[in-house]
Short mmCIF file of C-alpha atoms and ligand atoms in Angstrom, two decimals:
data_model
loop_
_atom_site.label_atom_id
_atom_site.label_comp_id
_atom_site.label_asym_id
_atom_site.label_seq_id
_atom_site.Cartn_x
_atom_site.Cartn_y
_atom_site.Cartn_z
CA UNK A 1 193.73 77.89 -42.23
CA UNK A 2 195.13 80.29 -39.03
CA UNK A 3 195.92 83.54 -40.49
CA UNK A 4 199.53 84.71 -40.50
CA UNK A 5 198.98 87.85 -39.04
CA UNK A 6 197.82 89.42 -35.52
CA UNK A 7 194.25 89.23 -34.95
CA UNK A 8 191.40 88.53 -32.54
CA UNK A 9 190.30 85.90 -35.04
CA UNK A 10 193.69 84.54 -34.86
CA UNK A 11 193.64 84.39 -31.06
CA UNK A 12 190.13 82.76 -31.18
CA UNK A 13 191.39 80.04 -33.50
CA UNK A 14 194.03 79.16 -31.37
CA UNK A 15 191.75 78.54 -28.52
CA UNK A 16 189.65 76.72 -30.36
CA UNK A 17 192.90 74.48 -31.16
CA UNK A 18 193.91 74.16 -27.42
CA UNK A 19 190.90 72.52 -26.82
CA UNK A 20 191.79 69.47 -28.38
CA UNK A 21 194.47 66.68 -28.19
CA UNK A 22 197.52 67.23 -26.82
CA UNK A 23 196.16 70.06 -24.82
CA UNK A 24 193.86 68.12 -22.86
CA UNK A 25 193.74 65.74 -20.35
CA UNK A 26 190.60 64.28 -21.59
CA UNK A 27 190.54 62.35 -24.90
CA UNK A 28 186.38 63.09 -25.36
CA UNK A 29 185.78 66.52 -23.64
CA UNK A 30 188.18 69.51 -22.38
CA UNK A 31 189.91 69.38 -18.99
CA UNK A 32 193.73 70.75 -18.79
CA UNK A 33 194.92 70.59 -14.96
CA UNK A 34 197.93 72.61 -13.40
CA UNK A 35 200.76 70.60 -13.95
CA UNK A 36 199.51 67.91 -16.17
CA UNK A 37 200.83 66.67 -19.23
CA UNK A 38 198.04 69.02 -21.28
CA UNK A 39 199.52 71.74 -19.63
CA UNK A 40 202.77 70.70 -20.24
CA UNK A 41 202.12 70.72 -23.93
CA UNK A 42 199.89 73.82 -23.96
CA UNK A 43 202.92 75.64 -22.46
CA UNK A 44 205.07 74.38 -25.26
CA UNK A 45 202.94 75.73 -27.72
CA UNK A 46 201.77 78.85 -26.47
CA UNK A 47 205.80 79.65 -25.39
CA UNK A 48 206.21 79.13 -29.56
CA UNK A 49 203.74 81.51 -30.26
CA UNK A 50 205.14 84.14 -27.45
CA UNK A 51 208.32 83.70 -29.52
CA UNK A 52 206.77 84.29 -32.77
CA UNK A 53 205.42 87.67 -31.38
CA UNK A 54 208.80 88.43 -30.43
CA UNK A 55 209.03 88.06 -26.64
CA UNK A 56 211.51 86.20 -24.71
CA UNK A 57 209.81 83.40 -22.57
CA UNK A 58 210.14 82.19 -19.36
CA UNK A 59 208.39 79.76 -16.80
CA UNK A 60 208.31 80.58 -13.18
CA UNK A 61 208.60 78.50 -10.20
CA UNK A 62 204.38 77.90 -10.35
CA UNK A 63 205.47 76.97 -14.04
CA UNK A 64 203.21 80.25 -14.97
CA UNK A 65 204.38 80.62 -18.63
CA UNK A 66 205.60 84.56 -19.15
CA UNK A 67 206.10 86.33 -22.51
CA UNK A 68 208.09 89.46 -22.00
CA UNK A 69 208.76 92.09 -25.00
CA UNK A 70 210.88 94.73 -24.16
CA UNK A 71 210.12 98.54 -24.19
CA UNK A 72 212.04 101.76 -24.85
CA UNK A 73 212.72 102.36 -21.31
CA UNK A 74 214.20 99.02 -19.96
CA UNK A 75 213.62 99.48 -16.08
CA UNK A 76 210.18 100.91 -16.39
CA UNK A 77 207.42 98.71 -14.44
CA UNK A 78 206.02 96.83 -17.38
CA UNK A 79 202.12 96.33 -18.41
CA UNK A 80 201.11 92.88 -17.46
CA UNK A 81 198.74 91.02 -19.38
CA UNK A 82 196.89 87.75 -18.71
CA UNK A 83 194.41 84.98 -17.72
CA UNK A 84 195.11 81.43 -17.03
CA UNK A 85 195.55 78.35 -19.20
CA UNK A 86 194.01 75.55 -17.21
CA UNK A 87 190.33 74.76 -17.40
CA UNK A 88 187.56 73.41 -15.45
CA UNK A 89 186.31 69.59 -15.92
CA UNK A 90 184.32 69.84 -19.34
CA UNK A 91 185.01 73.21 -19.89
CA UNK A 92 185.05 75.58 -23.29
CA UNK A 93 187.83 76.67 -24.84
CA UNK A 94 187.90 79.98 -24.13
CA UNK A 95 187.65 80.51 -20.64
CA UNK A 96 191.08 81.76 -19.95
CA UNK A 97 192.78 81.05 -22.78
CA UNK A 98 191.12 83.96 -24.92
CA UNK A 99 192.61 86.53 -22.87
CA UNK A 100 196.46 85.20 -23.03
CA UNK A 101 195.77 84.39 -26.89
CA UNK A 102 195.03 88.48 -27.16
CA UNK A 103 197.97 89.40 -24.96
CA UNK A 104 199.48 87.59 -27.70
CA UNK A 105 198.39 89.10 -30.68
CA UNK A 106 198.63 92.44 -29.35
CA UNK A 107 202.58 92.19 -28.74
CA UNK A 108 202.64 90.59 -32.51
CA UNK A 109 201.04 93.62 -33.80
CA UNK A 110 203.62 95.76 -32.00
CA UNK A 111 206.21 93.53 -33.09
CA UNK A 112 205.13 93.38 -36.90
CA UNK A 113 205.40 97.20 -36.53
CA UNK A 114 208.61 97.72 -34.86
CA UNK A 115 207.07 99.90 -32.30
CA UNK A 116 208.05 99.46 -28.67
CA UNK A 117 205.88 101.18 -25.72
CA UNK A 118 207.58 103.27 -23.02
CA UNK A 119 206.97 99.97 -21.05
CA UNK A 120 208.00 96.26 -21.63
CA UNK A 121 204.80 94.35 -21.74
CA UNK A 122 204.45 90.96 -20.33
CA UNK A 123 202.08 88.37 -21.34
CA UNK A 124 201.12 85.79 -18.73
CA UNK A 125 199.49 82.60 -19.11
CA UNK A 126 198.45 81.23 -15.28
CA UNK A 127 199.20 77.82 -14.63
CA UNK A 128 195.98 77.44 -12.22
CA UNK A 129 193.25 79.93 -11.90
CA UNK A 130 190.32 77.37 -11.68
CA UNK A 131 191.28 75.15 -9.04
CA UNK A 132 190.19 71.99 -10.89
CA UNK A 133 193.08 69.90 -9.90
CA UNK A 134 193.94 71.14 -6.50
CA UNK A 135 191.41 72.36 -3.46
CA UNK A 136 192.28 76.06 -3.61
CA UNK A 137 191.88 78.41 -6.56
CA UNK A 138 194.06 80.99 -8.05
CA UNK A 139 197.33 79.23 -7.54
CA UNK A 140 199.58 80.55 -10.33
CA UNK A 141 198.35 84.26 -9.89
CA UNK A 142 198.90 84.48 -6.17
CA UNK A 143 202.08 82.84 -6.59
CA UNK A 144 203.09 85.69 -8.94
CA UNK A 145 201.25 88.24 -6.42
CA UNK A 146 202.82 87.33 -3.45
CA UNK A 147 200.11 86.24 -1.55
CA UNK A 148 200.30 82.47 -1.71
CA UNK A 149 200.09 80.54 1.90
CA UNK A 150 202.65 78.34 2.21
CA UNK A 151 200.59 75.62 2.94
CA UNK A 152 199.21 75.31 -0.58
CA UNK A 153 201.80 73.37 -1.12
CA UNK A 154 200.55 70.54 0.94
CA UNK A 155 197.53 69.97 -0.76
CA UNK A 156 197.02 66.92 -2.65
CA UNK A 157 194.65 66.18 -5.95
CA UNK A 158 192.47 63.50 -5.81
CA UNK A 159 195.26 60.57 -6.86
CA UNK A 160 196.90 61.87 -3.86
CA UNK A 161 199.42 63.92 -6.00
CA UNK A 162 200.72 66.75 -4.01
CA UNK A 163 201.52 70.06 -5.28
CA UNK A 164 205.12 69.53 -4.72
CA UNK A 165 205.65 66.43 -6.03
CA UNK A 166 203.23 68.06 -9.24
CA UNK A 167 206.17 71.07 -9.17
CA UNK A 168 208.88 68.53 -9.38
CA UNK A 169 207.98 66.93 -12.69
CA UNK A 170 208.39 70.14 -14.31
CA UNK A 171 211.45 70.98 -12.62
CA UNK A 172 210.47 72.91 -10.00
CA UNK A 173 209.17 72.31 -6.46
CA UNK A 174 206.88 73.75 -3.36
CA UNK A 175 210.02 75.39 -1.56
CA UNK A 176 210.59 76.97 -5.16
CA UNK A 177 207.12 78.70 -5.25
CA UNK A 178 207.96 81.73 -3.04
CA UNK A 179 210.17 82.67 -5.83
CA UNK A 180 207.76 82.98 -8.22
CA UNK A 181 206.46 86.73 -6.33
CA UNK A 182 206.96 89.41 -8.58
CA UNK A 183 209.25 91.95 -7.00
CA UNK A 184 206.72 95.13 -5.94
CA UNK A 185 206.52 98.47 -7.91
CA UNK A 186 207.48 96.33 -11.25
CA UNK A 187 203.97 96.28 -12.89
CA UNK A 188 202.99 99.21 -14.07
CA UNK A 189 199.14 98.08 -14.41
CA UNK A 190 197.41 94.58 -15.22
CA UNK A 191 195.00 93.67 -18.04
CA UNK A 192 192.79 90.71 -18.46
CA UNK A 193 190.60 89.96 -21.23
CA UNK A 194 188.03 87.22 -20.48
CA UNK A 195 184.90 86.15 -21.61
CA UNK A 196 181.85 87.76 -19.62
CA UNK A 197 180.45 84.14 -19.19
CA UNK A 198 177.11 86.15 -18.41
CA UNK A 199 174.21 87.42 -20.58
CA UNK A 200 174.52 90.88 -20.45
CA UNK A 201 176.63 91.83 -23.12
CA UNK A 202 174.61 89.41 -25.43
CA UNK A 203 171.22 90.66 -24.07
CA UNK A 204 172.57 94.43 -25.08
CA UNK A 205 173.85 93.33 -28.65
CA UNK A 206 177.24 94.48 -27.38
CA UNK A 207 180.59 92.68 -28.11
CA UNK A 208 182.80 94.18 -25.36
CA UNK A 209 182.36 96.01 -21.82
CA UNK A 210 184.64 97.44 -19.02
CA UNK A 211 184.40 95.66 -15.94
CA UNK A 212 183.82 97.81 -12.54
CA UNK A 213 185.00 94.95 -10.36
CA UNK A 214 185.28 91.26 -9.18
CA UNK A 215 183.23 89.91 -6.51
CA UNK A 216 184.40 88.87 -3.14
CA UNK A 217 184.82 85.19 -2.96
CA UNK A 218 184.41 82.89 0.22
CA UNK A 219 185.25 79.01 -0.41
CA UNK A 220 184.45 76.58 2.13
CA UNK A 221 184.67 72.71 2.49
CA UNK A 222 182.37 71.04 4.84
CA UNK A 223 182.81 67.46 6.48
CA UNK A 224 179.74 65.96 7.75
CA UNK A 225 180.75 62.77 9.78
CA UNK A 226 178.04 60.21 10.80
CA UNK A 227 177.70 56.22 11.42
CA UNK A 228 177.67 54.04 8.45
CA UNK A 229 175.72 51.40 8.58
CA UNK A 230 173.72 48.53 6.96
CA UNK A 231 170.79 50.13 5.06
CA UNK A 232 168.84 47.03 5.70
CA UNK A 233 169.12 46.71 9.36
CA UNK A 234 169.60 49.85 11.28
CA UNK A 235 166.25 51.20 12.24
CA UNK A 236 165.61 55.17 10.90
CA UNK A 237 165.64 56.44 14.79
CA UNK A 238 169.08 54.87 15.34
CA UNK A 239 170.50 56.35 11.82
CA UNK A 240 173.43 58.92 12.24
CA UNK A 241 173.32 59.30 7.76
CA UNK A 242 175.76 61.86 6.96
CA UNK A 243 174.19 62.21 3.46
CA UNK A 244 170.59 62.80 4.77
CA UNK A 245 172.13 65.46 7.00
CA UNK A 246 174.31 67.05 4.34
CA UNK A 247 171.64 67.25 1.90
CA UNK A 248 169.47 69.26 4.24
CA UNK A 249 172.78 71.39 4.63
CA UNK A 250 172.91 71.95 0.72
CA UNK A 251 169.30 72.79 0.63
CA UNK A 252 169.67 75.46 3.62
CA UNK A 253 172.78 77.22 1.14
CA UNK A 254 170.27 77.52 -1.27
CA UNK A 255 167.18 78.46 0.87
CA UNK A 256 169.58 81.44 2.40
CA UNK A 257 171.16 82.61 -0.61
CA UNK A 258 167.25 83.08 -2.20
CA UNK A 259 165.95 84.63 0.66
CA UNK A 260 168.93 87.27 0.44
CA UNK A 261 167.10 88.50 -2.63
CA UNK A 262 170.32 90.29 -3.68
CA UNK A 263 173.72 89.87 -5.79
CA UNK A 264 174.43 87.40 -3.32
CA UNK A 265 174.70 83.77 -4.37
CA UNK A 266 176.10 80.46 -3.10
CA UNK A 267 176.94 76.93 -4.67
CA UNK A 268 177.23 73.20 -3.61
CA UNK A 269 179.33 72.31 -6.69
CA UNK A 270 181.02 69.00 -5.59
CA UNK A 271 180.03 66.46 -3.09
CA UNK A 272 181.78 63.07 -2.06
CA UNK A 273 180.07 60.50 -0.09
CA UNK A 274 182.05 57.47 1.87
CA UNK A 275 181.60 54.71 1.44
CA UNK A 276 178.87 55.38 -1.32
CA UNK A 277 177.52 51.95 -1.75
CA UNK A 278 173.98 51.63 -2.19
CA UNK A 279 173.21 49.37 0.55
CA UNK A 280 175.56 51.31 3.39
CA UNK A 281 174.30 54.67 5.34
CA UNK A 282 176.69 57.23 4.50
CA UNK A 283 179.60 58.14 7.18
CA UNK A 284 181.23 60.39 5.57
CA UNK A 285 180.29 63.51 3.39
CA UNK A 286 182.40 66.48 1.66
CA UNK A 287 180.87 69.17 0.06
CA UNK A 288 182.11 72.33 -1.05
CA UNK A 289 180.22 75.78 -0.54
CA UNK A 290 180.97 78.77 -2.65
CA UNK A 291 179.49 82.24 -1.71
CA UNK A 292 179.40 85.42 -3.62
CA UNK A 293 178.56 89.01 -3.34
CA UNK A 294 179.50 92.14 -4.68
CA UNK A 295 180.51 93.39 -0.94
CA UNK A 296 182.33 91.32 1.42
CA UNK A 297 179.55 92.35 4.17
CA UNK A 298 176.80 90.92 2.39
CA UNK A 299 178.87 87.40 1.58
CA UNK A 300 179.70 87.16 5.29
CA UNK A 301 176.41 87.71 6.63
CA UNK A 302 175.04 85.23 4.19
CA UNK A 303 178.30 82.67 5.16
CA UNK A 304 177.41 83.37 8.74
CA UNK A 305 173.74 82.09 8.39
CA UNK A 306 174.70 79.43 6.57
CA UNK A 307 177.16 78.01 8.75
CA UNK A 308 174.56 78.46 11.72
CA UNK A 309 171.92 76.81 9.43
CA UNK A 310 174.64 73.69 9.27
CA UNK A 311 175.49 73.93 12.67
CA UNK A 312 171.68 73.36 13.75
CA UNK A 313 171.23 70.33 11.51
CA UNK A 314 174.84 68.98 12.94
CA UNK A 315 172.99 69.00 16.31
CA UNK A 316 169.28 68.05 15.54
CA UNK A 317 170.69 64.74 13.30
CA UNK A 318 173.85 64.17 15.87
CA UNK A 319 176.51 64.12 13.15
CA UNK A 320 179.49 65.85 13.37
CA UNK A 321 180.37 69.08 11.31
CA UNK A 322 183.74 70.41 10.20
CA UNK A 323 184.23 73.62 8.32
CA UNK A 324 187.80 74.62 6.38
CA UNK A 325 188.00 77.71 4.55
CA UNK A 326 189.82 77.20 1.14
CA UNK A 327 190.11 80.41 0.20
CA UNK A 328 188.78 83.73 1.19
CA UNK A 329 188.89 86.79 -1.27
CA UNK A 330 187.46 90.52 -0.96
CA UNK A 331 185.78 91.83 -3.85
CA UNK A 332 188.64 93.40 -6.49
CA UNK A 333 187.26 97.10 -7.82
CA UNK A 334 188.72 98.18 -10.95
CA UNK A 335 191.04 101.02 -11.22
CA UNK A 336 188.98 103.99 -12.44
CA UNK A 337 191.97 105.83 -14.96
CA UNK A 338 192.72 102.18 -16.65
CA UNK A 339 188.61 101.78 -17.08
CA UNK A 340 188.32 105.24 -18.44
CA UNK A 341 191.32 103.76 -20.92
CA UNK A 342 188.98 100.99 -21.78
CA UNK A 343 186.23 102.53 -22.35
CA UNK A 344 188.12 105.09 -24.92
CA UNK A 345 189.17 102.39 -26.76
CA UNK A 346 185.89 100.48 -26.91
CA UNK A 347 184.26 103.87 -28.28
CA UNK A 348 187.05 103.62 -30.67
CA UNK A 349 186.15 100.43 -31.98
CA UNK A 350 182.74 101.85 -32.90
CA UNK A 351 180.58 100.39 -29.94
CA UNK A 352 179.18 102.25 -26.88
CA UNK A 353 181.23 101.33 -23.95
CA UNK A 354 179.12 99.57 -21.10
CA UNK A 355 180.35 99.01 -17.64
CA UNK A 356 179.48 95.67 -15.43
CA UNK A 357 179.96 93.58 -12.87
CA UNK A 358 181.63 90.37 -12.76
CA UNK A 359 180.39 87.73 -10.35
CA UNK A 360 182.56 85.05 -11.90
CA UNK A 361 186.22 85.29 -10.11
CA UNK A 362 189.56 85.76 -11.95
CA UNK A 363 193.30 86.04 -11.71
CA UNK A 364 193.02 89.89 -11.71
CA UNK A 365 191.87 89.37 -8.04
CA UNK A 366 195.01 88.43 -7.07
CA UNK A 367 196.69 90.46 -9.56
CA UNK A 368 195.58 93.45 -8.02
CA UNK A 369 197.84 93.33 -4.69
CA UNK A 370 200.38 94.43 -7.38
CA UNK A 371 198.90 97.47 -8.79
CA UNK A 372 195.90 98.54 -10.45
CA UNK A 373 194.08 96.89 -12.93
CA UNK A 374 191.30 96.69 -15.68
CA UNK A 375 189.21 94.03 -17.18
CA UNK A 376 187.74 93.64 -20.74
CA UNK A 377 184.50 91.38 -21.21
CA UNK A 378 184.05 89.61 -24.29
CA UNK A 379 180.49 88.43 -25.19
CA UNK A 380 180.00 84.77 -25.47
CA UNK A 381 177.22 82.95 -26.71
CA UNK A 382 174.23 82.62 -24.50
CA UNK A 383 176.52 83.79 -21.54
CA UNK A 384 177.44 80.09 -22.10
CA UNK A 385 180.58 78.95 -20.38
CA UNK A 386 182.40 76.31 -17.96
CA UNK A 387 180.54 73.99 -20.62
CA UNK A 388 181.84 72.61 -24.10
CA UNK A 389 179.24 74.78 -25.76
CA UNK A 390 180.89 77.85 -24.65
CA UNK A 391 181.93 80.02 -27.95
CA UNK A 392 183.12 83.54 -28.71
CA UNK A 393 182.56 84.95 -32.12
CA UNK A 394 185.57 86.12 -34.47
CA UNK A 395 184.21 89.15 -35.00
CA UNK A 396 183.92 90.03 -31.20
CA UNK A 397 187.82 88.72 -30.59
CA UNK A 398 188.66 90.97 -33.34
CA UNK A 399 186.90 94.02 -31.72
CA UNK A 400 188.65 93.17 -28.22
CA UNK A 401 192.00 93.19 -30.30
CA UNK A 402 191.20 96.37 -31.44
CA UNK A 403 189.65 97.63 -27.95
CA UNK A 404 193.94 96.38 -26.34
CA UNK A 405 195.61 97.66 -28.85
CA UNK A 406 193.96 101.12 -28.68
CA UNK A 407 194.06 100.52 -24.46
CA UNK A 408 197.89 100.03 -25.02
CA UNK A 409 198.37 102.93 -27.00
CA UNK A 410 196.71 105.54 -24.54
CA UNK A 411 198.40 103.93 -21.65
CA UNK A 412 201.39 104.51 -23.76
CA UNK A 413 200.83 108.34 -24.37
CA UNK A 414 200.01 108.59 -20.64
CA UNK A 415 203.30 107.12 -19.36
CA UNK A 416 205.13 109.49 -21.93
CA UNK A 417 203.15 112.76 -21.05
CA UNK A 418 203.24 111.81 -17.15
O1 HGY B 4 184.93 80.33 -10.13
C1 HGY B 4 185.10 81.07 -11.05
O2 HGY B 4 184.67 82.15 -10.63
C2 HGY B 4 186.29 81.23 -11.91
O3 HGY B 4 185.84 80.43 -13.34
N1 HGY B 4 187.56 80.37 -11.14
MN1 MN B 5 186.47 79.65 -15.32
MN1 MN B 6 188.16 82.20 -16.20
#
């Protein structure tokens, strides 16, 4: 039975509810893509929870879900609390929704006490952060930040459905996306609570951490074009095997990242082969390359080395290589003043403060275009994420709820004293 009063445990329980039908587009495991039937059911359910918490609720042109709890000073810039409602394929229950549910709990607590801050609080459930339906990521928060490139609307999903058609299914369209951009100067600060998706907090026996910044992220899509042929008749010297070439390129990505011996990581997460038959030499291969590091120069040096290696392999094997940049996100520093507030709020819950970097990308990377950002990390079991085994202890969710309420109160005091 989910508690009737605001708590972190209720936020965690709601994440579990949202991990099941009808809030998943797959019957057996969690997948919730942006603008899918499961997404529609989810924003209806979460919108009702926002209303119960005393918020007015709207959907912007990107079909992000936005709840607003008015402050004592109507026109003051708002505190925005957000995270994403979409998931990866075979994802976990908490990556994204936990930050939205905790934001709703913080407002529900204020509403129950009839309290108003000197600023409004807006809780945003972003529709696309993972990029699990369309090729690019963070389309929801980038639409709010006003940093979404117009051509983003030209993308199509694996079934050939365009962003425009998917938006029309929700009463919006690609031409309206620009209207989702938030007016500059209307955001006081952005706070995102998110599972750590890594092992550090658990290893140190801590429930919470203050994020210092988010790694720079470059995502590429490589297309290798060779010559398809009969697997039984084309002799080895005559082949221009796109998959054999791509395999060497994938190995080069890993070799270069390992050799960097730094915080650099590089991943080939998706590969598609055509025509994909056992008795046909592959003619076309398409794969993604995700490269991240705490500093842009380290990331870009590795990207240049990876590109050079891929070009060399393509030339040696007589295949054609084309590389497109899907997204290029600079590192996102969290705001020192907000980090101090978050540290103080965490210490007030009874645990020491702990600062750490985020290798995972988050909507805060987009929202930093609108103002200062802060992120609260919450311990997750085994650091496991992007997997059904993702788990958050309700007691840790309660600690996160307490820390977020403490952060909001401290920010309110700072604004009043300013
Ligand atoms: O890719 C990421 O780091 C995030 O989980 N979308
Ligand atoms: Mn994720
Ligand atoms: Mn996430």
